[in-house]
XYZ file of C-alpha atoms in Angstrom:
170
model
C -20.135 -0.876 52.478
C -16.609 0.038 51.877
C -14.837 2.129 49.212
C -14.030 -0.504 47.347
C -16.680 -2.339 47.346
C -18.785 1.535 46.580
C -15.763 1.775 43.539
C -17.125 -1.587 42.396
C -20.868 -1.339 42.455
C -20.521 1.961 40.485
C -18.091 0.145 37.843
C -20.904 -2.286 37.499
C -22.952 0.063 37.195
C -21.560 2.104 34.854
C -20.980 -1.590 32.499
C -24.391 -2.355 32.956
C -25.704 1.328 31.232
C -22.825 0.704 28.392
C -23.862 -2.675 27.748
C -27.953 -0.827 27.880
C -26.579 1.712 25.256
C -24.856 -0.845 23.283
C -28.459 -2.204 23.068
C -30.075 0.919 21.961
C -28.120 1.555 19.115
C -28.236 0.370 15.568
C -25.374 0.863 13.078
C -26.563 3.116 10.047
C -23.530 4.347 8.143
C -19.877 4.037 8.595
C -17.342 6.283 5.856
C -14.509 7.580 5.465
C -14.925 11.859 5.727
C -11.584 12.670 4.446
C -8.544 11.201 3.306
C -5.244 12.985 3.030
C -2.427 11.339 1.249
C 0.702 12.476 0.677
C 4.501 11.219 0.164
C 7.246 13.811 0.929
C 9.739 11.372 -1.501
C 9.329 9.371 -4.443
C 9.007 5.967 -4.231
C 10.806 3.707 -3.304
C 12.587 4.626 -0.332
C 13.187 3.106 3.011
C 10.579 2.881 5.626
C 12.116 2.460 9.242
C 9.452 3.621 11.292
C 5.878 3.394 11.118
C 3.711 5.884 13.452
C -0.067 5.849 14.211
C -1.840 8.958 15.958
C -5.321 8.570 16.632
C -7.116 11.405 18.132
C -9.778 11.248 20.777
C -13.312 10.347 19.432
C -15.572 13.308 18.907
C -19.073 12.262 19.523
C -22.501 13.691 18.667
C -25.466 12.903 20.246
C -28.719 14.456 18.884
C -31.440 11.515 20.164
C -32.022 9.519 17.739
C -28.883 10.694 16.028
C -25.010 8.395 17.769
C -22.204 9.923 15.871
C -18.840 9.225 16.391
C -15.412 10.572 14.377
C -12.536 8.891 14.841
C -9.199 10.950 13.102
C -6.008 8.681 12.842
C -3.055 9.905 11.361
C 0.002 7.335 9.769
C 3.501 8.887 9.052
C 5.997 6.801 7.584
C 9.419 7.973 8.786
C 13.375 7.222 7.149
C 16.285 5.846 9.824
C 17.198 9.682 10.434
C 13.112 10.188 11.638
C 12.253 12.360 8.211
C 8.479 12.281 7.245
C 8.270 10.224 3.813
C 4.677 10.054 3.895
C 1.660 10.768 5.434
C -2.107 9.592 5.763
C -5.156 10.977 7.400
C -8.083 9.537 7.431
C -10.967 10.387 8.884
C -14.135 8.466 9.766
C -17.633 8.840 10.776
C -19.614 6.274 12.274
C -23.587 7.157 12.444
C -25.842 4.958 14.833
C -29.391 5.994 15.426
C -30.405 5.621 19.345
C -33.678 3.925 20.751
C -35.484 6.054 23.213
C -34.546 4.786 26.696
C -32.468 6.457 30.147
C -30.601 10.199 29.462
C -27.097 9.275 29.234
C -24.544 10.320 30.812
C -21.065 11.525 30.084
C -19.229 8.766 31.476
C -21.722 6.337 29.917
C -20.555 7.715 26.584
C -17.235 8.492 26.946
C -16.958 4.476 28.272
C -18.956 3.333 25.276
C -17.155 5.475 22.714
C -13.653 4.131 24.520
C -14.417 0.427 23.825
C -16.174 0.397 20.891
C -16.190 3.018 18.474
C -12.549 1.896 17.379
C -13.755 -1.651 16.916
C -16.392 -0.458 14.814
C -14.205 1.406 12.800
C -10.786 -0.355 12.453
C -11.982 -2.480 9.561
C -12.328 1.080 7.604
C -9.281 2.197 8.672
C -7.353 -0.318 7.956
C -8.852 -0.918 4.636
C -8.464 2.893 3.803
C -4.799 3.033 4.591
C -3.925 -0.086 2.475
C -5.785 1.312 -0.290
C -4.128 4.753 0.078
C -0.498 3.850 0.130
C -0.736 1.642 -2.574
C -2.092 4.388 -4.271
C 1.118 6.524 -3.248
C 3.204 4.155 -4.747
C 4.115 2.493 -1.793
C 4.507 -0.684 -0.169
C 0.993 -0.750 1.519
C 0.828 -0.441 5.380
C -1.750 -3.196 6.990
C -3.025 -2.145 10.797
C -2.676 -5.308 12.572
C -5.692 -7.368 13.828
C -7.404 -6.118 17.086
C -8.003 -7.598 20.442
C -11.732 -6.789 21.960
C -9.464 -6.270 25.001
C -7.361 -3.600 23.740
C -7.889 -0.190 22.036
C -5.818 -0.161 19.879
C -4.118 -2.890 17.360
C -0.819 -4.194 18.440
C 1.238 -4.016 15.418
C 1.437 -2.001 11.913
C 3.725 -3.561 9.433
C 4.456 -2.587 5.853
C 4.322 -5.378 3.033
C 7.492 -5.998 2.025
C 7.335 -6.746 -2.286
C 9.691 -8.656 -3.551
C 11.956 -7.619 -5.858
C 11.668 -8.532 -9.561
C 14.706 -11.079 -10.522
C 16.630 -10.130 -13.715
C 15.348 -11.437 -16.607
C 11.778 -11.794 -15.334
C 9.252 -10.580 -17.556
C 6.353 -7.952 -16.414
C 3.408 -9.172 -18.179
């Protein structure tokens, strides 16, 4: 057997004890931890840039406790890259775990990669709307995700329209 053919058999492998995992675990609670929102200005100003940082997963595994915490961080930035407004938001997802095979690191670090974010991207998403509409401003939608990718493509923020004079606010 060659290297890549070794390289492949232990990529099978290591799909075949994700997918086993994925098997073994059963969704119990998903919520948000914490939620920092904050705007630097007062609304309305002009949005140029939008900015997601997620940070890597932490994950705790206490058989038959899965936990995962995902942190993702949105700034909203002017044309001249000044913060305007900011939102954390933290999330835990909690799975409990059917006995079965001791996993290993790469096991979980693969499961955690591809599918802790898809788990929780409905929450995030959801959460950040909520939270800059709550700021005042124009709410900021995370764009739909691909199972192939980890992250969604696009962020955009929801243009309103503008009121037209003489149009009454009922």
């Amino acid at each position: 057997m060659n290297t890549e053919q070794t390289m492949e058999t232990s990529q099978n492998d290591l799909w075949e004890q994700v997918a086993n995992l994925h098997g073994r675990l059963h969704l119990t609670d998903v919520r948000v931890q914490r939620l920092r929102a904050e705007s630097l200005e007062d609304p309305p100003f002009d949005v140029n840039s939008i900015q997601i940082h997620s940070s890597p997963c932490e994950v705790l595994l206490e058989p038959p406790r899965f936990a995962a915490r995902i942190n993702q961080t949105v700034t909203l930035r002017d044309s001249d890259e000044q913060t305007l407004a900011e939102v954390e938001i933290v999330v835990i997802i909690d799975y409990t775990l059917d006995e079965g095979p001791e996993l290993t690191q790469d096991v979980v670090s693969t499961y955690v990669e591809h599918n802790t974010y898809f788990t929780a991207h409905p929450y995030l998403r959801e959460t950040l709307q909520n939270a800059t509409l709550k700021l005042g401003l124009e709410p900021v939608i995370l764009g739909v995700l691909d199972r192939d990718q980890p992250r969604p493509h696009e962020v955009m923020l929801v243009r309103r329209a503008a009121a037209q004079p003489g149009e009454a606010n009922e």
